[in-house]
CSV table of C-alpha atoms and ligand atoms in Angstrom, one decimal:
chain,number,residue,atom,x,y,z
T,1,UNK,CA,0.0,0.0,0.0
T,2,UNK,CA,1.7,3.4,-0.8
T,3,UNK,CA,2.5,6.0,1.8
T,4,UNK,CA,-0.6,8.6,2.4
T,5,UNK,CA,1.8,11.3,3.0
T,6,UNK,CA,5.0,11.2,1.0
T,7,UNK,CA,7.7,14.8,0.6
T,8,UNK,CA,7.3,14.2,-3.5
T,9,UNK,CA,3.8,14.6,-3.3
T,10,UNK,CA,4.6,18.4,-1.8
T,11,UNK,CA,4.1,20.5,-4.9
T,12,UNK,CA,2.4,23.9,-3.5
T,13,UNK,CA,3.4,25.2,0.2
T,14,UNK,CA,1.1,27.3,2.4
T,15,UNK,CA,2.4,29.4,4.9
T,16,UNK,CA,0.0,31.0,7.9
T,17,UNK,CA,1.8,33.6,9.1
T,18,UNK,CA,4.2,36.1,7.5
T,19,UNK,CA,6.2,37.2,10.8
T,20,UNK,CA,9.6,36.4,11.9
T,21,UNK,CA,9.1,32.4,11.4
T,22,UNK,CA,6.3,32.3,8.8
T,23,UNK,CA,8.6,34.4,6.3
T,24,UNK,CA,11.7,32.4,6.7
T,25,UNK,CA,9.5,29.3,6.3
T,26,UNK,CA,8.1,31.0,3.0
T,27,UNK,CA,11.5,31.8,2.2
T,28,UNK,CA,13.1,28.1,2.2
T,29,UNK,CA,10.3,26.4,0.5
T,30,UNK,CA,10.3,29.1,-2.2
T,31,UNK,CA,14.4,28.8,-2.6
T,32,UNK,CA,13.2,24.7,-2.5
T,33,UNK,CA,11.1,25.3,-5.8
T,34,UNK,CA,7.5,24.8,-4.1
T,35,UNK,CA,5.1,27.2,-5.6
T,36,UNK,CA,4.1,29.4,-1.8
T,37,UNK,CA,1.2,31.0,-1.0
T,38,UNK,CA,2.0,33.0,2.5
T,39,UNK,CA,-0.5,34.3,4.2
T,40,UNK,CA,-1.2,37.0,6.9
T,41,UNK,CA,-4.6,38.6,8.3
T,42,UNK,CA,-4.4,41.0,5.7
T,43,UNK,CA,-2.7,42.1,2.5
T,44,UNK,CA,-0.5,44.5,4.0
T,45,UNK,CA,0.6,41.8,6.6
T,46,UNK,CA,1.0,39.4,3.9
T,47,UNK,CA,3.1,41.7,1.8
T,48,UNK,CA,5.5,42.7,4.3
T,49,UNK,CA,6.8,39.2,4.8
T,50,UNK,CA,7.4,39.2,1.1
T,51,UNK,CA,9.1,42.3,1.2
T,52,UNK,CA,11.5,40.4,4.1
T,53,UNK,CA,12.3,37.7,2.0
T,54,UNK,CA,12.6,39.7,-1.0
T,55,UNK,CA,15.6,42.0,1.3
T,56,UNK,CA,17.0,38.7,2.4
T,57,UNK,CA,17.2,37.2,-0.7
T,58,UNK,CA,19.1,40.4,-1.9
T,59,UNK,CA,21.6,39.9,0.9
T,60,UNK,CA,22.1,36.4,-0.2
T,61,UNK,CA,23.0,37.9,-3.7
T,62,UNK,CA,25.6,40.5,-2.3
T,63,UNK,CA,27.1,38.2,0.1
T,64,UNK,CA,27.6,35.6,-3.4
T,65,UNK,CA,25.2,32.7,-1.6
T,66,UNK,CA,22.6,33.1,-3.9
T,67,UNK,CA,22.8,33.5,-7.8
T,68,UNK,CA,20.4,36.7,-9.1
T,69,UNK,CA,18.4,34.0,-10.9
T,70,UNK,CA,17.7,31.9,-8.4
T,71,UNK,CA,16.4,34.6,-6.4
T,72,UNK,CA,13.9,35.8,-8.9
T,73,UNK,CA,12.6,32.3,-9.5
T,74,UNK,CA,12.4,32.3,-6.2
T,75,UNK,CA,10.5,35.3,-5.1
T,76,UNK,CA,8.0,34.8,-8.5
T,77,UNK,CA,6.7,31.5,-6.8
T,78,UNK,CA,5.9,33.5,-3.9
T,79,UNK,CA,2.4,35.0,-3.7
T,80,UNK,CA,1.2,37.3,-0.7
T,81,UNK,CA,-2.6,37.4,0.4
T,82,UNK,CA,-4.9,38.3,3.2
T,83,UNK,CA,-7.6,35.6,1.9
T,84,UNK,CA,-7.6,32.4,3.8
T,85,UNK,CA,-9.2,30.3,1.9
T,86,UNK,CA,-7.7,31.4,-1.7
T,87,UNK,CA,-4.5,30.5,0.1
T,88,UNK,CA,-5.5,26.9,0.7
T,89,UNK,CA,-7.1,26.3,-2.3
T,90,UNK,CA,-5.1,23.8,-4.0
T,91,UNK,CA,-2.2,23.3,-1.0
T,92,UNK,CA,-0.1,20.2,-0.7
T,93,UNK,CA,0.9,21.2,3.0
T,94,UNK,CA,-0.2,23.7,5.1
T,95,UNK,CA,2.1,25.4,8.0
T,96,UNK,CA,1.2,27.7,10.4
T,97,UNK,CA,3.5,30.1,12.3
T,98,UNK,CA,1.3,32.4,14.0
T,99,UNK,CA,1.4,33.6,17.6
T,100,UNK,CA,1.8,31.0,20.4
T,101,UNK,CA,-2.0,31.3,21.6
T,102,UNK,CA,-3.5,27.7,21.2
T,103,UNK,CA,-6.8,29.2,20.4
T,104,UNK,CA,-6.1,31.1,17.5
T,105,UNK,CA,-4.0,28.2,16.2
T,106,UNK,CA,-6.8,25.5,16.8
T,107,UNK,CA,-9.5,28.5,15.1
T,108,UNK,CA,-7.0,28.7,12.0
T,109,UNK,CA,-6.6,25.1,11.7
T,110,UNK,CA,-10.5,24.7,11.7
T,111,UNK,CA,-11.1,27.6,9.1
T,112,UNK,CA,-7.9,25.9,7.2
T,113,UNK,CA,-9.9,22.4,7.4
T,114,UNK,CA,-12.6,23.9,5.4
T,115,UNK,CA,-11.0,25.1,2.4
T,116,UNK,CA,-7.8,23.0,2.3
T,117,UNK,CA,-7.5,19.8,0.1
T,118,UNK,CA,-8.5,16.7,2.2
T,119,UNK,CA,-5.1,14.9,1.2
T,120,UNK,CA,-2.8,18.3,2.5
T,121,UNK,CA,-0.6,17.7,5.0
T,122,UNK,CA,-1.0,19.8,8.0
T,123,UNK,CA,2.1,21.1,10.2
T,124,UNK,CA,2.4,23.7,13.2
T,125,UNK,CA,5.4,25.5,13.8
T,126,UNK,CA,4.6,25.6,17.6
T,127,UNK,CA,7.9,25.8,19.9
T,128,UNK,CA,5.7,24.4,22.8
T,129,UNK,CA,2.7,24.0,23.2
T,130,UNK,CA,0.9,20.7,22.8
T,131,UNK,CA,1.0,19.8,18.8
T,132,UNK,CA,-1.9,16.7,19.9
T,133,UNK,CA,-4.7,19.6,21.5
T,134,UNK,CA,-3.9,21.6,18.0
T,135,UNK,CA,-4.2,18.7,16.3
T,136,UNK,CA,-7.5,18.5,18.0
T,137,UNK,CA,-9.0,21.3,15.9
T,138,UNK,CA,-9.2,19.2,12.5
T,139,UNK,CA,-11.4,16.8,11.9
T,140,UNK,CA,-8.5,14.0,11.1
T,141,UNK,CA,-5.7,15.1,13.8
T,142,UNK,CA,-3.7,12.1,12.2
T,143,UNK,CA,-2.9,14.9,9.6
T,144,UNK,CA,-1.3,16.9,11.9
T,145,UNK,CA,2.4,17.3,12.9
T,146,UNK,CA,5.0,19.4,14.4
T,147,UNK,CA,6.9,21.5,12.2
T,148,UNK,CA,9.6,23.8,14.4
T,149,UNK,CA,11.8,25.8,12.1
T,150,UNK,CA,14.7,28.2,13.8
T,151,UNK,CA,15.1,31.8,13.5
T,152,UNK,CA,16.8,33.0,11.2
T,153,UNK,CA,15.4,29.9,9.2
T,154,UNK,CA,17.7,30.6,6.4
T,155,UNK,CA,20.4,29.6,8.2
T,156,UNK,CA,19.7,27.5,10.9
T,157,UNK,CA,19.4,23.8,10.1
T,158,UNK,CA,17.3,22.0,12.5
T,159,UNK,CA,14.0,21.0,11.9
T,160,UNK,CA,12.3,20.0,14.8
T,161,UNK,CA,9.3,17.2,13.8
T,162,UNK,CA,7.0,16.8,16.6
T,163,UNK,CA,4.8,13.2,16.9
T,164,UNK,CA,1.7,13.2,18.6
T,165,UNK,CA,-0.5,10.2,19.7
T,166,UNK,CA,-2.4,10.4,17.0
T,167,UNK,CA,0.0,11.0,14.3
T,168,UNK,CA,0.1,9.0,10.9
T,169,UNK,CA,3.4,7.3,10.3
T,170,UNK,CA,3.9,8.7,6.9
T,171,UNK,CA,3.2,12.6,8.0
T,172,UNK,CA,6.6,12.5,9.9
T,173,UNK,CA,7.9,10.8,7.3
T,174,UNK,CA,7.3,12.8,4.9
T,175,UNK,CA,7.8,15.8,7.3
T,176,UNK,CA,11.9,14.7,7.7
T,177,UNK,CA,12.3,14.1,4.2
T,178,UNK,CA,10.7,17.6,2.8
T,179,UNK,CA,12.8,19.2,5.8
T,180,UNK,CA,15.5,17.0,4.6
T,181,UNK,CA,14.7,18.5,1.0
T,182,UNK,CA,15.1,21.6,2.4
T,183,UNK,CA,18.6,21.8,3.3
T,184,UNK,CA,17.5,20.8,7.2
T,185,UNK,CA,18.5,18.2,9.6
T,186,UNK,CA,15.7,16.7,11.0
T,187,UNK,CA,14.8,15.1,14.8
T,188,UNK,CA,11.9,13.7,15.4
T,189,UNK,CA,10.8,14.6,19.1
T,190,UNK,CA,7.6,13.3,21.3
T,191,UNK,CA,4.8,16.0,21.7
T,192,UNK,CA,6.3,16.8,25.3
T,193,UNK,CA,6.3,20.2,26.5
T,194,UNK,CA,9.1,22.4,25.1
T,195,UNK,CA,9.8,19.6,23.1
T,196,UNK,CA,13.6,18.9,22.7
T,197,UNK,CA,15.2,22.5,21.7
T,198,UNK,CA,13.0,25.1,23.7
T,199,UNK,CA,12.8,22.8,27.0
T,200,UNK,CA,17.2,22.9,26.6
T,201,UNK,CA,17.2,26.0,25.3
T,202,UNK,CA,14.9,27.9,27.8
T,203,UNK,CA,16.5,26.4,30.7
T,204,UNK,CA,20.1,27.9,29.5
T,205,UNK,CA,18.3,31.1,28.8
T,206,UNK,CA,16.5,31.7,31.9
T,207,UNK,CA,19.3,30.6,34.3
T,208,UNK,CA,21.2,33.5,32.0
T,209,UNK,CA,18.8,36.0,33.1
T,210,UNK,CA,18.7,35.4,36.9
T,211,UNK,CA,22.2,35.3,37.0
T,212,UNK,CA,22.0,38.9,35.9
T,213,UNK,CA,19.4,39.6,38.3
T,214,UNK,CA,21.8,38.4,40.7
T,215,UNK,CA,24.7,40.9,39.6
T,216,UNK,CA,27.0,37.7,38.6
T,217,UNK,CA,28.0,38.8,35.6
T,218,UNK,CA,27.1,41.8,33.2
T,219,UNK,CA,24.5,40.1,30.1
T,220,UNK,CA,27.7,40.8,27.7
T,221,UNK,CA,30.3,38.8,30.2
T,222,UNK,CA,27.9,35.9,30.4
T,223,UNK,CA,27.2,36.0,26.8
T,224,UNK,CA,30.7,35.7,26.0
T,225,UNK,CA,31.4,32.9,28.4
T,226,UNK,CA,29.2,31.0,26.4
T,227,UNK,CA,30.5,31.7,23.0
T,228,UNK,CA,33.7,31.5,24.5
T,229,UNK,CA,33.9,28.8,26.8
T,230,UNK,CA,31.2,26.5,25.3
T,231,UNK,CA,31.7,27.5,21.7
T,232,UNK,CA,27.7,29.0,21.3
T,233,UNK,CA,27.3,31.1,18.0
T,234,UNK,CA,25.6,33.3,20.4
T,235,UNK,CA,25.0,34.0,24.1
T,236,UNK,CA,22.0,33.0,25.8
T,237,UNK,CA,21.1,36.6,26.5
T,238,UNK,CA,21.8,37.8,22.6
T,239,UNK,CA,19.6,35.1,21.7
T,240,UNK,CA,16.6,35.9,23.7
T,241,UNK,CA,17.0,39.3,22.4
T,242,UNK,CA,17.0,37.9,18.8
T,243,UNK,CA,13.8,35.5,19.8
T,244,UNK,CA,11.9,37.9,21.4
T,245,UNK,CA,11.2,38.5,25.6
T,246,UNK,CA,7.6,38.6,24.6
T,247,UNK,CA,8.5,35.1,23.2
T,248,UNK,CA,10.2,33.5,25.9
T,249,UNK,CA,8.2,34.6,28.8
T,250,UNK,CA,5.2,33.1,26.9
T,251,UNK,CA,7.1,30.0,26.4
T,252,UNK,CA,8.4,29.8,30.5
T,253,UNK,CA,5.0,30.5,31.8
T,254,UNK,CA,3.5,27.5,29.6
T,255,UNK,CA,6.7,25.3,30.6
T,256,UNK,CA,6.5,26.1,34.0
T,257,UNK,CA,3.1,25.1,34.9
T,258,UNK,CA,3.8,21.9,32.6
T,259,UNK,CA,6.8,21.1,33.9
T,260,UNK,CA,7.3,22.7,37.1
T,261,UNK,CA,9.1,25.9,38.7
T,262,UNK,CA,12.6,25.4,37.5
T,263,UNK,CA,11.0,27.2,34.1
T,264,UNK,CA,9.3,29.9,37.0
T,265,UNK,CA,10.0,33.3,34.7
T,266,UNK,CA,12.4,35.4,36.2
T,267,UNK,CA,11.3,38.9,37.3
T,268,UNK,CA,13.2,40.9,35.4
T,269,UNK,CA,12.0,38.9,32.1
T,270,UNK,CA,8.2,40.1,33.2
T,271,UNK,CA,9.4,43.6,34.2
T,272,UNK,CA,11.3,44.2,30.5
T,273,UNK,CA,7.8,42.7,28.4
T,274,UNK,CA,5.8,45.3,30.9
T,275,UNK,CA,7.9,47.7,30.1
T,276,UNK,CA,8.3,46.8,25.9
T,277,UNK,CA,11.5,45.4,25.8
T,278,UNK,CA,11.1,42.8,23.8
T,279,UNK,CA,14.8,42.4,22.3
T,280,UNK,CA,15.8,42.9,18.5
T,281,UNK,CA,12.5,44.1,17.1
T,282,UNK,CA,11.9,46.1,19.3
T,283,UNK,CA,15.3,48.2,19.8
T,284,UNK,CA,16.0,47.0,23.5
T,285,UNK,CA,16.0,44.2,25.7
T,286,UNK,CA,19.4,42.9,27.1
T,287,UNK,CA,21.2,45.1,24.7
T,288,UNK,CA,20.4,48.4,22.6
T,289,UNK,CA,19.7,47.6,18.7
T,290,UNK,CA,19.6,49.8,16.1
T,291,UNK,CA,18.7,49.0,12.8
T,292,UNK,CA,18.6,45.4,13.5
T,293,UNK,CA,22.3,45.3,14.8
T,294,UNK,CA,23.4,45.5,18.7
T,295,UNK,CA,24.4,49.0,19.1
S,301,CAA,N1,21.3,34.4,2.5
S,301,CAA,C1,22.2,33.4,2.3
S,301,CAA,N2,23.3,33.3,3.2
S,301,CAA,C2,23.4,34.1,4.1
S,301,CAA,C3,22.5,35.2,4.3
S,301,CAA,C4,21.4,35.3,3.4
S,301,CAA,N3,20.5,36.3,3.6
S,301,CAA,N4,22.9,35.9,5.4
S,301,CAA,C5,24.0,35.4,5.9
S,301,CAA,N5,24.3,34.3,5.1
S,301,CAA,C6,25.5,33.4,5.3
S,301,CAA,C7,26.8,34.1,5.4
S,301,CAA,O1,27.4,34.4,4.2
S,301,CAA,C8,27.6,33.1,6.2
S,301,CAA,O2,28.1,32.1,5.4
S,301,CAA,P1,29.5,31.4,5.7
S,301,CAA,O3,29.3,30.6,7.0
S,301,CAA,O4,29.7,30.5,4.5
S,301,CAA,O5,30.5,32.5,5.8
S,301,CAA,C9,26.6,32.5,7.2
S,301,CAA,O6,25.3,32.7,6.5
S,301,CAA,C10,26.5,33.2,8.5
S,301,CAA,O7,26.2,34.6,8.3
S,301,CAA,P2,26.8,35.8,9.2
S,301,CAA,O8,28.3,35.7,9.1
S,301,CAA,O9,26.2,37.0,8.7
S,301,CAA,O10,26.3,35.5,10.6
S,301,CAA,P3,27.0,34.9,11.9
S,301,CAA,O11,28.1,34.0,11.5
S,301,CAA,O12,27.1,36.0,12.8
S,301,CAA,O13,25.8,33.9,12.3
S,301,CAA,C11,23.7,33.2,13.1
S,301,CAA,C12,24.5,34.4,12.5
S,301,CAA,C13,23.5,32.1,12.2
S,301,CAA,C14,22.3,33.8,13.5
S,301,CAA,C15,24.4,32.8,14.4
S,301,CAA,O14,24.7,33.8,15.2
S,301,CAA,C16,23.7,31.7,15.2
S,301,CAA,O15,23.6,30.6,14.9
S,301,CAA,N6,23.0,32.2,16.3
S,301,CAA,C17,22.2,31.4,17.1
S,301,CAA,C18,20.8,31.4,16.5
S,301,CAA,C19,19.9,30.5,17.2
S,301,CAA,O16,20.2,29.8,18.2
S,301,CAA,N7,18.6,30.4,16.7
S,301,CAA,C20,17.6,29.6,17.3
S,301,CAA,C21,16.7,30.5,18.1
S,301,CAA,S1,15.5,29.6,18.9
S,301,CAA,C22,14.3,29.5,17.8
S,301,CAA,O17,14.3,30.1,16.7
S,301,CAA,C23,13.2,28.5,18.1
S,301,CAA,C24,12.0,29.1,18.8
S,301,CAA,O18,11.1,28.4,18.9
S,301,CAA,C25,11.9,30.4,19.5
């Protein structure tokens, strides 16, 4: 009997979410050669995340990793929209990378379940929360997967593929082997809280932040020990400037009541989102950024 799910089968690639995931994701499946429909809650949205790609692609071109044809294949397989159901029309897989709030993902999954083909494979991008309960949305959850990309998804090659209870054998197949596809190395993980890479990485990261609560070290002298001492691209502080605080707060407060109060957020990592400090995007957070680089 063949496979239900198989990568080859993956012609045309939706993408839920134009932000700082769903555009990278739109970004590697267009440079792949799928045709991508990325979508946002309006044109505008939409169009911004092509304008991202568009700028990233460029700096692939003047850094000689990507050749001016292959960018403007590229970006012509790419179109933007605002309509939900036009964008499913027609999808081989659907992934969505909108905000970590299990409602809205389990709403958009059951608008997506209404206009999408009933052979499309479904993935979330979720970093934590329970892939099974979104999976719960559709009316065939087997479907459903994990799908966790890493920012910037350009360059970072994991993909995280998340099994639920539920899942169907050949949708994590085929999950590794598009990732695979795609440039990525591919782990497939339980649907356990945090999964494999934000349970690890969250516990580095908030241990990073009370330690600066506790005057240990300034955020650039523990930032360097890491990079230094354990040979990290980038410190745990830098990185949760380049995730978001907005992001990992969200992420510790799920964690800790599903795993327990070692993942209790620290109090200056509520004070800074109270105060809008959310890192990179938003010019401050551990360090000062201007124009996307630490000032
Ligand atoms: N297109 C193509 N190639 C590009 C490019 C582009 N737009 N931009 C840069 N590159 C290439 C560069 O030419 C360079 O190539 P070489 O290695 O061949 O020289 C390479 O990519 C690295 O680029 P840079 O030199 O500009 O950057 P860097 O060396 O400072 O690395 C980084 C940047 C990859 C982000 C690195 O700092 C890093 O790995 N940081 C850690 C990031 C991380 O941990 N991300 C995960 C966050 S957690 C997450 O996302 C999950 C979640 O759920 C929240």
């Amino acid at each position: 009997m063949s496979a239900r799910f198989t990568a080859q089968r993956i012609s045309t690639v939706t993408v839920l979410g134009a932000g700082t995931m769903g555009h990278g994701i739109a970004h590697v499946a267009a440079l792949a050669g799928h045709d991508v429909r990325l979508y946002d809650i309006s044109q505008e949205a939409a169009d911004g995340g092509r304008s991202k790609i568009a700028a990233s692609l460029d700096k692939g071109v003047s850094l000689g990793k990507v050749e001016a044809g292959v960018r403007d294949a590229a970006l012509a397989r790419i179109t933007a929209t605002g309509d939900l159901a036009a964008a499913c029309t027609g999808a081989d897989l659907v992934v969505e990378a909108v905000p970590e709030k299990i409602e809205l993902k389990r709403e958009l999954f059951a608008a997506v379940d209404r206009a999408a083909p009933p052979d499309a494979l479904y993935a979330t991008n979720t970093s934590s929360l329970p892939v099974a309960k979104i999976a719960g949305a559709v009316a065939d959850p087997s479907r459903l997967i994990g799908m966790h990309f890493f920012n910037p998804v350009h360059l970072m090659k994991l993909l995280e593929v998340v099994r639920h209870g539920a899942s169907d054998d050949s949708a994590v197949a085929a999950a590794v082997a598009l990732g695979e596809r795609w440039g990525k190395t591919a782990i497939v993980v339980k649907d356990s809280p945090g999964f494999a890479s934000s349970r690890l990485g969250l516990a580095l990261g908030l241990e990073a932040i009370r330690m600066v609560e506790e005057g240990v070290a300034s955020a650039a002298d523990i930032d360097t020990a890491m990079k230094l001492g354990y040979g990290h691209p980038m410190g745990p502080l830098e990185l949760t400037d380049l995730v978001g605080l907005d992001v990992r707060l969200g992420i510790a407060d799920y964690l800790s009541d599903a795993i327990g109060p070692a993942f209790e957020p620290p109090e200056l990592l509520r004070r800074k989102v109270a105060d809008g400090k959310l890192g990179k995007k938003s010019g401050e957070g551990f360090y000062t950024w201007v124009d996307g680089k630490r000032a």
